[in-house]
PDB file of C-alpha atoms in Angstrom:
ATOM      1  CA  MET A 219      -5.891 -14.900 -14.353  1.00 92.00           C
ATOM      2  CA  LYS A 220      -2.446 -13.464 -14.024  1.00 97.00           C
ATOM      3  CA  VAL A 221      -1.600 -10.749 -11.302  1.00 98.00           C
ATOM      4  CA  LEU A 222       0.522  -8.344 -12.188  1.00 98.00           C
ATOM      5  CA  GLY A 223       2.709  -6.962  -9.411  1.00 98.00           C
ATOM      6  CA  VAL A 224       3.834  -3.519  -9.635  1.00 98.00           C
ATOM      7  CA  ILE A 225       5.866  -1.667  -6.803  1.00 97.00           C
ATOM      8  CA  PRO A 226       5.894   2.013  -7.422  1.00 94.00           C
ATOM      9  CA  ALA A 227       8.612   3.930  -7.044  1.00 92.00           C
ATOM     10  CA  ARG A 228      10.203   8.147  -7.417  1.00 88.00           C
ATOM     11  CA  TYR A 229      12.729   9.153  -5.642  1.00 86.00           C
ATOM     12  CA  GLY A 230      11.292  12.911  -4.483  1.00 74.00           C
ATOM     13  CA  SER A 231       9.234  12.506  -1.551  1.00 73.00           C
ATOM     14  CA  SER A 232       8.188  15.206   0.193  1.00 67.00           C
ATOM     15  CA  ARG A 233       8.630  14.078   3.635  1.00 73.00           C
ATOM     16  CA  PHE A 234      12.068  11.861   3.177  1.00 79.00           C
ATOM     17  CA  PRO A 235      13.280  11.966   0.022  1.00 81.00           C
ATOM     18  CA  GLY A 236      15.576   9.578  -1.833  1.00 86.00           C
ATOM     19  CA  LYS A 237      13.497   6.292   1.048  1.00 89.00           C
ATOM     20  CA  ALA A 238      14.009   3.593  -1.694  1.00 91.00           C
ATOM     21  CA  LEU A 239      17.285   4.547  -1.572  1.00 92.00           C
ATOM     22  CA  ALA A 240      17.893   4.868   2.719  1.00 91.00           C
ATOM     23  CA  LEU A 241      19.552   1.550   3.516  1.00 92.00           C
ATOM     24  CA  LEU A 242      18.060  -0.508   6.541  1.00 89.00           C
ATOM     25  CA  GLY A 243      20.817  -3.414   7.055  1.00 87.00           C
ATOM     26  CA  ASP A 244      22.974  -3.529   4.214  1.00 88.00           C
ATOM     27  CA  LYS A 245      20.132  -3.316   0.954  1.00 93.00           C
ATOM     28  CA  PRO A 246      18.043   0.612  -0.602  1.00 94.00           C
ATOM     29  CA  MET A 247      14.868  -0.337   0.519  1.00 92.00           C
ATOM     30  CA  ILE A 248      13.438  -0.754  -2.118  1.00 95.00           C
ATOM     31  CA  GLN A 249      14.945  -3.638  -2.191  1.00 96.00           C
ATOM     32  CA  TRP A 250      13.967  -5.474   0.876  1.00 94.00           C
ATOM     33  CA  VAL A 251      10.412  -5.134  -0.631  1.00 95.00           C
ATOM     34  CA  TRP A 252      10.926  -6.801  -3.993  1.00 96.00           C
ATOM     35  CA  GLU A 253      12.552  -8.984  -2.678  1.00 96.00           C
ATOM     36  CA  LYS A 254       9.540  -9.953   0.031  1.00 94.00           C
ATOM     37  CA  THR A 255       7.297  -9.895  -2.991  1.00 96.00           C
ATOM     38  CA  LYS A 256       9.351 -12.444  -4.862  1.00 97.00           C
ATOM     39  CA  LYS A 257       7.814 -15.045  -2.431  1.00 97.00           C
ATOM     40  CA  ALA A 258       4.204 -14.232  -2.546  1.00 97.00           C
ATOM     41  CA  LYS A 259       2.982 -17.415  -4.110  1.00 98.00           C
ATOM     42  CA  THR A 260      -0.067 -15.385  -6.168  1.00 98.00           C
ATOM     43  CA  ILE A 261       2.037 -12.893  -8.140  1.00 98.00           C
ATOM     44  CA  HIS A 262       3.025 -13.973 -11.646  1.00 97.00           C
ATOM     45  CA  GLN A 263       5.699 -11.090 -12.561  1.00 98.00           C
ATOM     46  CA  LEU A 264       6.834  -8.446 -10.725  1.00 98.00           C
ATOM     47  CA  ILE A 265       8.252  -4.818 -11.434  1.00 98.00           C
ATOM     48  CA  ILE A 266       9.464  -1.855  -9.868  1.00 97.00           C
ATOM     49  CA  ALA A 267       8.161   1.323 -11.598  1.00 96.00           C
ATOM     50  CA  THR A 268      10.168   4.280 -11.043  1.00 95.00           C
ATOM     51  CA  ASP A 269      10.525   7.997 -12.523  1.00 92.00           C
ATOM     52  CA  ASP A 270      14.232   8.386 -11.537  1.00 93.00           C
ATOM     53  CA  LYS A 271      17.793   7.073 -12.888  1.00 95.00           C
ATOM     54  CA  ARG A 272      19.515   6.110  -9.471  1.00 96.00           C
ATOM     55  CA  ILE A 273      15.838   3.987  -8.578  1.00 96.00           C
ATOM     56  CA  PHE A 274      16.437   2.286 -12.085  1.00 97.00           C
ATOM     57  CA  ALA A 275      20.007   1.363 -11.945  1.00 97.00           C
ATOM     58  CA  ALA A 276      19.570   0.401  -8.021  1.00 96.00           C
ATOM     59  CA  ALA A 277      16.797  -2.607  -8.955  1.00 97.00           C
ATOM     60  CA  LYS A 278      18.831  -3.471 -11.435  1.00 97.00           C
ATOM     61  CA  LYS A 279      21.838  -4.174 -10.276  1.00 96.00           C
ATOM     62  CA  PHE A 280      19.692  -6.447  -7.573  1.00 96.00           C
ATOM     63  CA  GLY A 281      18.054  -8.269 -10.338  1.00 97.00           C
ATOM     64  CA  ALA A 282      14.672  -6.076 -10.626  1.00 97.00           C
ATOM     65  CA  GLU A 283      12.626  -6.066 -13.769  1.00 98.00           C
ATOM     66  CA  VAL A 284      12.017  -2.649 -13.569  1.00 97.00           C
ATOM     67  CA  VAL A 285      10.671   0.808 -15.635  1.00 96.00           C
ATOM     68  CA  MET A 286      10.232   4.223 -16.562  1.00 96.00           C
ATOM     69  CA  THR A 287       7.120   6.153 -15.987  1.00 95.00           C
ATOM     70  CA  ARG A 288       6.353   9.176 -16.102  1.00 92.00           C
ATOM     71  CA  LYS A 289       7.841  11.902 -13.587  1.00 88.00           C
ATOM     72  CA  ASN A 290       4.360  13.509 -13.754  1.00 87.00           C
ATOM     73  CA  HIS A 291       1.899  11.581 -12.154  1.00 88.00           C
ATOM     74  CA  PRO A 292       0.284  13.034  -9.247  1.00 82.00           C
ATOM     75  CA  SER A 293       0.295   9.455  -7.097  1.00 85.00           C
ATOM     76  CA  GLY A 294       1.199   5.625  -6.928  1.00 87.00           C
ATOM     77  CA  THR A 295      -1.651   4.882  -8.495  1.00 91.00           C
ATOM     78  CA  ASP A 296      -1.138   6.433 -11.702  1.00 92.00           C
ATOM     79  CA  ARG A 297       1.912   4.856 -11.906  1.00 94.00           C
ATOM     80  CA  ILE A 298       1.068   1.835 -11.574  1.00 96.00           C
ATOM     81  CA  ALA A 299      -1.299   2.275 -14.447  1.00 97.00           C
ATOM     82  CA  GLU A 300       1.261   3.298 -16.773  1.00 97.00           C
ATOM     83  CA  VAL A 301       3.074  -0.224 -16.439  1.00 97.00           C
ATOM     84  CA  ALA A 302      -1.111  -2.233 -16.812  1.00 97.00           C
ATOM     85  CA  GLN A 303      -1.815  -1.096 -19.647  1.00 96.00           C
ATOM     86  CA  LYS A 304       1.106  -2.054 -21.597  1.00 94.00           C
ATOM     87  CA  ILE A 305       0.988  -5.761 -19.783  1.00 96.00           C
ATOM     88  CA  LYS A 306      -1.840  -8.421 -20.745  1.00 97.00           C
ATOM     89  CA  CYS A 307      -2.965  -9.489 -16.378  1.00 98.00           C
ATOM     90  CA  ASP A 308      -6.469  -9.926 -15.088  1.00 98.00           C
ATOM     91  CA  LEU A 309      -4.674  -8.447 -11.652  1.00 98.00           C
ATOM     92  CA  VAL A 310      -2.307  -5.627 -10.609  1.00 98.00           C
ATOM     93  CA  VAL A 311      -1.628  -5.666  -7.078  1.00 98.00           C
ATOM     94  CA  ASN A 312       0.218  -1.852  -6.278  1.00 97.00           C
ATOM     95  CA  ILE A 313       2.504  -3.117  -3.466  1.00 96.00           C
ATOM     96  CA  GLN A 314       3.789   0.331  -1.652  1.00 90.00           C
ATOM     97  CA  GLY A 315       7.340   0.521  -1.793  1.00 88.00           C
ATOM     98  CA  ASP A 316       7.805   2.321   1.666  1.00 88.00           C
ATOM     99  CA  GLU A 317       6.637  -1.565   3.580  1.00 88.00           C
ATOM    100  CA  PRO A 318       9.904  -3.783   3.537  1.00 89.00           C
ATOM    101  CA  PHE A 319       8.436  -5.804   6.096  1.00 88.00           C
ATOM    102  CA  LEU A 320       5.541  -7.049   4.940  1.00 89.00           C
ATOM    103  CA  ASN A 321       4.341 -10.575   4.413  1.00 92.00           C
ATOM    104  CA  PRO A 322       4.595 -12.405   1.257  1.00 95.00           C
ATOM    105  CA  GLN A 323       1.412 -14.092   3.071  1.00 95.00           C
ATOM    106  CA  SER A 324      -0.033 -10.791   3.075  1.00 95.00           C
ATOM    107  CA  ILE A 325      -0.476 -10.218  -0.475  1.00 96.00           C
ATOM    108  CA  ASP A 326      -1.834 -13.263  -1.301  1.00 97.00           C
ATOM    109  CA  THR A 327      -4.100 -13.517   0.862  1.00 97.00           C
ATOM    110  CA  ALA A 328      -5.325  -9.820  -0.668  1.00 97.00           C
ATOM    111  CA  VAL A 329      -5.149 -11.356  -3.919  1.00 98.00           C
ATOM    112  CA  LYS A 330      -7.282 -14.762  -3.384  1.00 98.00           C
ATOM    113  CA  ALA A 331     -10.076 -12.282  -0.813  1.00 98.00           C
ATOM    114  CA  LEU A 332      -9.981 -10.089  -4.501  1.00 98.00           C
ATOM    115  CA  MET A 333     -11.095 -13.003  -6.421  1.00 98.00           C
ATOM    116  CA  ALA A 334     -13.407 -14.777  -4.104  1.00 97.00           C
ATOM    117  CA  GLN A 335     -14.930 -11.286  -4.599  1.00 96.00           C
ATOM    118  CA  PRO A 336     -16.422 -10.862  -8.057  1.00 96.00           C
ATOM    119  CA  ARG A 337     -18.695  -7.940  -6.908  1.00 97.00           C
ATOM    120  CA  PHE A 338     -16.120  -5.363  -5.753  1.00 98.00           C
ATOM    121  CA  HIS A 339     -13.280  -3.539  -8.389  1.00 98.00           C
ATOM    122  CA  MET A 340     -10.468  -3.725  -5.020  1.00 98.00           C
ATOM    123  CA  SER A 341      -9.312  -5.134  -1.967  1.00 98.00           C
ATOM    124  CA  THR A 342      -6.860  -4.051   0.583  1.00 98.00           C
ATOM    125  CA  LEU A 343      -5.685  -4.939   4.401  1.00 97.00           C
ATOM    126  CA  CYS A 344      -5.832  -3.666   7.745  1.00 96.00           C
ATOM    127  CA  GLU A 345      -5.032  -4.293  10.961  1.00 95.00           C
ATOM    128  CA  LYS A 346      -6.917  -4.081  14.255  1.00 95.00           C
ATOM    129  CA  ILE A 347      -4.424  -1.093  16.154  1.00 95.00           C
ATOM    130  CA  GLU A 348      -3.580  -1.751  19.736  1.00 91.00           C
ATOM    131  CA  LYS A 349      -2.202   0.979  20.257  1.00 90.00           C
ATOM    132  CA  PHE A 350      -2.844   4.939  21.829  1.00 90.00           C
ATOM    133  CA  ASP A 351      -0.219   6.926  20.102  1.00 91.00           C
ATOM    134  CA  ASP A 352      -1.587   4.528  16.565  1.00 91.00           C
ATOM    135  CA  LEU A 353      -5.430   5.901  16.322  1.00 93.00           C
ATOM    136  CA  LYS A 354      -3.826  10.029  17.512  1.00 92.00           C
ATOM    137  CA  THR A 355      -1.529   9.958  15.056  1.00 91.00           C
ATOM    138  CA  PRO A 356      -2.617  11.330  10.818  1.00 92.00           C
ATOM    139  CA  ASN A 357       0.498   8.678   9.725  1.00 86.00           C
ATOM    140  CA  VAL A 358      -1.973   5.814  10.816  1.00 91.00           C
ATOM    141  CA  VAL A 359      -4.180   5.983   8.175  1.00 95.00           C
ATOM    142  CA  LYS A 360      -7.720   3.687   9.330  1.00 97.00           C
ATOM    143  CA  VAL A 361     -10.125   2.482   7.964  1.00 98.00           C
ATOM    144  CA  VAL A 362     -14.132   1.090   8.344  1.00 98.00           C
ATOM    145  CA  PHE A 363     -15.846  -0.813   6.347  1.00 98.00           C
ATOM    146  CA  GLY A 364     -19.340  -2.815   6.243  1.00 97.00           C
ATOM    147  CA  LYS A 365     -20.856  -6.299   7.031  1.00 93.00           C
ATOM    148  CA  GLU A 366     -20.032  -8.198   4.574  1.00 96.00           C
ATOM    149  CA  ASN A 367     -16.037  -6.244   4.556  1.00 98.00           C
ATOM    150  CA  GLN A 368     -16.714  -2.710   2.069  1.00 98.00           C
ATOM    151  CA  ALA A 369     -15.015  -0.281   2.912  1.00 98.00           C
ATOM    152  CA  LEU A 370     -17.251   2.912   3.915  1.00 98.00           C
ATOM    153  CA  TYR A 371     -14.404   4.702   4.414  1.00 98.00           C
ATOM    154  CA  PHE A 372     -10.394   5.913   5.512  1.00 98.00           C
ATOM    155  CA  SER A 373      -9.293   8.463   6.860  1.00 98.00           C
ATOM    156  CA  ARG A 374      -6.031   9.754   8.603  1.00 96.00           C
ATOM    157  CA  TYR A 375      -8.389  10.788  11.736  1.00 96.00           C
ATOM    158  CA  SER A 376      -9.342   8.335  14.222  1.00 94.00           C
ATOM    159  CA  ILE A 377     -12.588   6.895  12.790  1.00 96.00           C
ATOM    160  CA  PRO A 378     -15.181   5.364  14.564  1.00 95.00           C
ATOM    161  CA  PHE A 379     -15.069   8.901  16.681  1.00 92.00           C
ATOM    162  CA  ASN A 380     -16.224   6.881  19.940  1.00 91.00           C
ATOM    163  CA  ARG A 381     -18.078  10.107  22.141  1.00 90.00           C
ATOM    164  CA  ASP A 382     -18.881   7.345  24.989  1.00 91.00           C
ATOM    165  CA  GLN A 383     -15.653   4.743  24.894  1.00 89.00           C
ATOM    166  CA  ILE A 384     -16.719   1.864  24.653  1.00 87.00           C
ATOM    167  CA  LYS A 385     -14.563  -0.624  24.969  1.00 87.00           C
ATOM    168  CA  THR A 386     -15.967  -2.636  22.754  1.00 88.00           C
ATOM    169  CA  VAL A 387     -15.030  -0.516  19.678  1.00 93.00           C
ATOM    170  CA  THR A 388     -12.178  -0.913  17.966  1.00 94.00           C
ATOM    171  CA  HIS A 389      -9.788   0.556  15.271  1.00 96.00           C
ATOM    172  CA  TYR A 390      -8.484  -0.359  12.205  1.00 97.00           C
ATOM    173  CA  LYS A 391      -4.959   0.459  10.559  1.00 95.00           C
ATOM    174  CA  HIS A 392      -4.935   0.579   7.502  1.00 95.00           C
ATOM    175  CA  ILE A 393      -2.195  -1.131   5.231  1.00 94.00           C
ATOM    176  CA  GLY A 394      -1.387   0.275   2.045  1.00 89.00           C
ATOM    177  CA  LEU A 395      -1.653  -3.001  -0.610  1.00 94.00           C
ATOM    178  CA  TYR A 396      -3.405  -2.368  -2.962  1.00 97.00           C
ATOM    179  CA  VAL A 397      -5.098  -5.434  -5.654  1.00 98.00           C
ATOM    180  CA  TYR A 398      -7.121  -3.788  -8.700  1.00 98.00           C
ATOM    181  CA  ARG A 399      -9.148  -5.326 -11.524  1.00 98.00           C
ATOM    182  CA  LYS A 400      -7.251  -4.519 -14.278  1.00 98.00           C
ATOM    183  CA  GLU A 401      -9.931  -2.589 -16.237  1.00 98.00           C
ATOM    184  CA  ALA A 402     -10.958  -0.924 -12.929  1.00 98.00           C
ATOM    185  CA  LEU A 403      -7.685   0.419 -12.303  1.00 98.00           C
ATOM    186  CA  LEU A 404      -7.589   2.013 -16.314  1.00 98.00           C
ATOM    187  CA  ARG A 405     -10.926   3.166 -15.192  1.00 97.00           C
ATOM    188  CA  LEU A 406      -9.591   4.627 -12.133  1.00 97.00           C
ATOM    189  CA  VAL A 407      -6.702   6.930 -13.152  1.00 95.00           C
ATOM    190  CA  ARG A 408      -9.126   8.733 -16.428  1.00 96.00           C
ATOM    191  CA  TYR A 409     -11.123  10.364 -12.177  1.00 95.00           C
ATOM    192  CA  PRO A 410      -9.501  13.812 -11.709  1.00 93.00           C
ATOM    193  CA  ILE A 411      -8.511  13.994  -7.876  1.00 90.00           C
ATOM    194  CA  SER A 412     -11.779  13.935  -6.143  1.00 92.00           C
ATOM    195  CA  PRO A 413     -12.032  15.952  -3.430  1.00 95.00           C
ATOM    196  CA  LEU A 414     -12.413  13.924  -0.418  1.00 96.00           C
ATOM    197  CA  GLU A 415      -8.556  12.279  -1.743  1.00 94.00           C
ATOM    198  CA  ASN A 416      -6.816  16.296  -2.495  1.00 94.00           C
ATOM    199  CA  ALA A 417      -8.647  16.695   1.796  1.00 96.00           C
ATOM    200  CA  GLU A 418      -7.030  13.835   2.957  1.00 96.00           C
ATOM    201  CA  LYS A 419      -4.314  12.750   1.001  1.00 92.00           C
ATOM    202  CA  LEU A 420      -5.476   9.443   0.341  1.00 94.00           C
ATOM    203  CA  GLU A 421      -6.472   8.121  -3.591  1.00 91.00           C
ATOM    204  CA  GLN A 422      -8.182   5.570  -2.396  1.00 95.00           C
ATOM    205  CA  LEU A 423     -10.654   8.063  -2.046  1.00 96.00           C
ATOM    206  CA  ARG A 424     -10.726   9.034  -5.325  1.00 95.00           C
ATOM    207  CA  ALA A 425     -12.257   4.790  -5.801  1.00 96.00           C
ATOM    208  CA  LEU A 426     -14.752   5.359  -3.154  1.00 97.00           C
ATOM    209  CA  GLU A 427     -16.021   8.618  -4.257  1.00 97.00           C
ATOM    210  CA  ASN A 428     -16.811   7.127  -7.820  1.00 97.00           C
ATOM    211  CA  GLY A 429     -18.901   4.159  -6.334  1.00 97.00           C
ATOM    212  CA  TYR A 430     -15.600   1.317  -6.392  1.00 98.00           C
ATOM    213  CA  ARG A 431     -16.305  -1.254  -3.910  1.00 98.00           C
ATOM    214  CA  ILE A 432     -13.517  -1.802  -2.189  1.00 98.00           C
ATOM    215  CA  TYR A 433     -12.368  -5.206  -0.085  1.00 98.00           C
ATOM    216  CA  VAL A 434     -10.907  -4.697   3.334  1.00 98.00           C
ATOM    217  CA  LYS A 435      -9.894  -7.995   4.811  1.00 97.00           C
ATOM    218  CA  PRO A 436      -8.211  -7.603   8.622  1.00 96.00           C
ATOM    219  CA  ILE A 437      -5.160  -9.581   8.750  1.00 95.00           C
ATOM    220  CA  THR A 438      -1.992 -10.066  11.210  1.00 91.00           C
ATOM    221  CA  TYR A 439       0.553  -7.834  10.557  1.00 79.00           C
ATOM    222  CA  SER A 440       4.008  -7.179  12.367  1.00 65.00           C
ATOM    223  CA  GLY A 441       5.044  -4.789   9.827  1.00 74.00           C
ATOM    224  CA  PHE A 442       4.990  -0.596   8.927  1.00 78.00           C
ATOM    225  CA  GLY A 443       5.739   1.335   6.883  1.00 79.00           C
ATOM    226  CA  ILE A 444       8.510   4.265   6.436  1.00 83.00           C
ATOM    227  CA  ASP A 445       7.248   7.687   5.577  1.00 80.00           C
ATOM    228  CA  THR A 446       9.935   9.845   7.553  1.00 83.00           C
ATOM    229  CA  PRO A 447      13.583   9.509   8.866  1.00 86.00           C
ATOM    230  CA  GLN A 448      12.475   8.436  12.456  1.00 88.00           C
ATOM    231  CA  ASP A 449      10.094   5.296  10.998  1.00 85.00           C
ATOM    232  CA  LEU A 450      13.856   4.371   9.714  1.00 88.00           C
ATOM    233  CA  LEU A 451      15.480   4.396  12.575  1.00 90.00           C
ATOM    234  CA  LYS A 452      12.754   2.701  14.160  1.00 87.00           C
ATOM    235  CA  ALA A 453      12.763  -0.050  11.352  1.00 88.00           C
ATOM    236  CA  LYS A 454      16.809  -0.664  12.085  1.00 89.00           C
ATOM    237  CA  ARG A 455      15.919  -0.336  15.653  1.00 88.00           C
ATOM    238  CA  TRP A 456      13.684  -2.950  14.585  1.00 82.00           C
ATOM    239  CA  LEU A 457      15.802  -5.942  12.905  1.00 82.00           C
ATOM    240  CA  LYS A 458      18.625  -5.025  15.329  1.00 81.00           C
ATOM    241  CA  ILE A 459      16.599  -6.356  17.400  1.00 77.00           C
ATOM    242  CA  LYS A 460      15.039  -9.422  14.955  1.00 72.00           C
ATOM    243  CA  SER A 461      18.723 -10.561  14.351  1.00 69.00           C
ATOM    244  CA  ASN A 462      19.848 -11.146  18.156  1.00 61.00           C
ATOM    245  CA  LEU A 463      17.184 -13.154  18.948  1.00 45.00           C
TER     246      LEU A 463
END
């Protein structure tokens, strides 16, 4: 099976404009993501998909394959679909451009999970939530899934709601990496933005509302996404500590 990896990168983020080019150490964040993903063993071709000439030029400078896409895509999923429809492949991996510390082995885990689950349309990752602050902030997306690891719902709210404060209840953070079967991806973007997707501002809910089966694989993950300038400062501190070890 040929696996295509796509990193969608736009300049106009509402919470952090230009974050793809924000420097982390001596490299723009998008370069960190690209270098990490290049180490994944299951990715056969990797492309950065952008609508901005500044990101395009930066990606070319550090040696990435990059394509310009339309500016009017409502989500990263729509942007990667524009790229994937022109390339012969079986699976498409959506790698978030704001996850500079993503482990390449985690990408391989998600890809292999979908390969092993022919009944599923997509796969994604999650990790156990250990910090109370992560449980309460809407910037950390939560996921609940059933016994066969099929996603039931994603939310910015702390789900499941632990009414009686039962100690055995486990909460999971969603890690925003997706693997799609190509035909499922191209069909998905033809659906309109769904009510739940619009309410939570989570594009994966469009898939659930249209009957897609999403396999959720728990992993141990030490990284974090960068959504705000404050997150970037946290990443710089984390990188400094790591370099001094």
